[in-house]
Amino acid sequence: MNKKTLVMGASTNPGRYSNMVIQKLVSQNIETFGFGKRVGALVGVPIETTLVPYKNIHTVTLYLNPENQKPFYDYILSLKPERVIFNPGTENPEFYKLLESHNISFEVACSLVLLSTNTY
């Protein structure tokens, strides 16, 4: 199954974990989209700075700290993903409650580890 993924906090900077996860997702043939501060592209994945109303997003993986997540709560909820992954440093109990109230599952995990251990 293709776990179509949106990376929130995407970056073209090779030192960023969001960059590494985009590369790993693409290498595993997972359809990937990015949202970040700056327009760009990485291994064929466009990084948008506007909120695109994607359809059939399976996973949203977060690389935004809790304060920076707040403006995107409604957007992420509107995508109706099957799950949201809170990578290290993005843990957000306030958002967990919102997701639960919308029947969206979430994981506090590292997307890179999940991809590396075939548990994504």
Tab-separated table of C-alpha atoms in Angstrom:
chain	number	residue	atom	x	y	z
A	1	MET	CA	0.000	0.000	0.000
A	2	ASN	CA	1.256	3.474	-0.850
A	3	LYS	CA	1.299	5.556	2.321
A	4	LYS	CA	1.034	8.919	0.578
A	5	THR	CA	2.869	11.298	2.915
A	6	LEU	CA	2.987	15.032	3.547
A	7	VAL	CA	6.144	16.284	5.264
A	8	MET	CA	5.338	19.441	7.255
A	9	GLY	CA	8.496	21.481	7.852
A	10	ALA	CA	10.209	20.231	4.696
A	11	SER	CA	13.622	21.669	3.880
A	12	THR	CA	16.136	21.491	1.032
A	13	ASN	CA	18.908	21.732	3.658
A	14	PRO	CA	20.628	18.302	3.652
A	15	GLY	CA	21.352	18.630	7.386
A	16	ARG	CA	17.662	18.659	8.296
A	17	TYR	CA	15.836	15.499	9.275
A	18	SER	CA	12.870	16.510	7.116
A	19	ASN	CA	15.234	16.464	4.128
A	20	MET	CA	16.506	13.012	5.054
A	21	VAL	CA	12.998	11.629	5.479
A	22	ILE	CA	11.886	12.935	2.079
A	23	GLN	CA	14.836	11.162	0.472
A	24	LYS	CA	14.041	7.946	2.370
A	25	LEU	CA	10.326	8.095	1.482
A	26	VAL	CA	11.126	8.573	-2.214
A	27	SER	CA	13.690	5.749	-2.138
A	28	GLN	CA	10.911	3.478	-0.822
A	29	ASN	CA	8.529	4.596	-3.591
A	30	ILE	CA	6.165	6.375	-1.212
A	31	GLU	CA	4.334	9.261	-2.862
A	32	THR	CA	5.624	12.330	-1.011
A	33	PHE	CA	4.745	16.015	-0.752
A	34	GLY	CA	6.431	18.784	1.198
A	35	PHE	CA	5.400	21.981	2.934
A	36	GLY	CA	8.031	24.391	4.204
A	37	LYS	CA	9.157	27.986	4.696
A	38	ARG	CA	10.793	28.204	1.270
A	39	VAL	CA	9.738	26.943	-2.149
A	40	GLY	CA	12.076	24.311	-3.485
A	41	ALA	CA	12.341	20.745	-4.614
A	42	LEU	CA	14.172	17.697	-3.379
A	43	VAL	CA	14.545	14.401	-5.286
A	44	GLY	CA	11.571	15.383	-7.431
A	45	VAL	CA	9.387	16.372	-4.474
A	46	PRO	CA	8.120	19.952	-4.630
A	47	ILE	CA	8.221	21.896	-1.377
A	48	GLU	CA	5.216	24.200	-1.275
A	49	THR	CA	4.780	27.321	0.852
A	50	THR	CA	1.017	27.430	0.372
A	51	LEU	CA	-1.450	24.941	1.789
A	52	VAL	CA	-2.419	22.550	-0.974
A	53	PRO	CA	-5.690	20.605	-0.479
A	54	TYR	CA	-4.153	17.181	-1.117
A	55	LYS	CA	-6.437	14.180	-1.433
A	56	ASN	CA	-5.930	10.743	0.120
A	57	ILE	CA	-3.007	11.671	2.385
A	58	HIS	CA	-2.226	8.648	4.528
A	59	THR	CA	0.413	10.179	6.802
A	60	VAL	CA	1.399	13.667	7.873
A	61	THR	CA	4.865	13.652	9.434
A	62	LEU	CA	5.695	16.740	11.479
A	63	TYR	CA	8.994	18.608	11.628
A	64	LEU	CA	7.508	21.725	13.237
A	65	ASN	CA	7.779	22.520	16.934
A	66	PRO	CA	4.468	22.641	18.841
A	67	GLU	CA	4.158	26.431	18.630
A	68	ASN	CA	4.706	26.381	14.867
A	69	GLN	CA	2.108	23.607	14.462
A	70	LYS	CA	-0.783	25.711	15.789
A	71	PRO	CA	-1.505	27.649	12.564
A	72	PHE	CA	-1.784	24.322	10.720
A	73	TYR	CA	-4.145	22.379	12.998
A	74	ASP	CA	-7.211	23.031	10.824
A	75	TYR	CA	-5.313	22.346	7.611
A	76	ILE	CA	-3.988	18.999	8.836
A	77	LEU	CA	-7.414	18.020	10.171
A	78	SER	CA	-8.975	18.958	6.802
A	79	LEU	CA	-6.675	16.500	5.021
A	80	LYS	CA	-8.187	13.666	7.092
A	81	PRO	CA	-4.958	11.668	7.200
A	82	GLU	CA	-4.984	8.193	8.653
A	83	ARG	CA	-2.199	9.198	11.022
A	84	VAL	CA	0.092	12.008	12.118
A	85	ILE	CA	3.664	11.286	13.195
A	86	PHE	CA	5.205	13.533	15.841
A	87	ASN	CA	8.952	13.308	15.314
A	88	PRO	CA	11.347	14.057	18.197
A	89	GLY	CA	10.918	17.675	19.297
A	90	THR	CA	7.403	17.982	17.874
A	91	GLU	CA	5.475	16.330	20.722
A	92	ASN	CA	2.224	18.239	21.302
A	93	PRO	CA	-0.450	16.979	23.760
A	94	GLU	CA	-2.808	19.793	22.720
A	95	PHE	CA	-2.760	18.560	19.117
A	96	TYR	CA	-3.052	14.904	20.222
A	97	LYS	CA	-6.436	15.738	21.768
A	98	LEU	CA	-7.645	17.445	18.603
A	99	LEU	CA	-6.575	14.508	16.472
A	100	GLU	CA	-8.308	12.054	18.809
A	101	SER	CA	-11.525	14.095	18.665
A	102	HIS	CA	-11.399	13.740	14.851
A	103	ASN	CA	-10.596	10.003	14.982
A	104	ILE	CA	-7.134	10.500	13.493
A	105	SER	CA	-4.446	8.283	14.938
A	106	PHE	CA	-1.042	9.621	15.856
A	107	GLU	CA	2.363	8.281	16.784
A	108	VAL	CA	5.183	9.844	18.739
A	109	ALA	CA	8.024	8.328	16.766
A	110	CYS	CA	10.871	9.029	14.389
A	111	SER	CA	9.826	8.643	10.757
A	112	LEU	CA	13.413	7.820	9.766
A	113	VAL	CA	13.516	4.948	12.267
A	114	LEU	CA	10.097	3.678	11.158
A	115	LEU	CA	11.226	3.718	7.519
A	116	SER	CA	14.549	2.043	8.343
A	117	THR	CA	12.895	-0.765	10.291
A	118	ASN	CA	10.062	-1.341	7.776
A	119	THR	CA	7.455	-0.314	10.352
A	120	TYR	CA	6.339	2.878	8.592
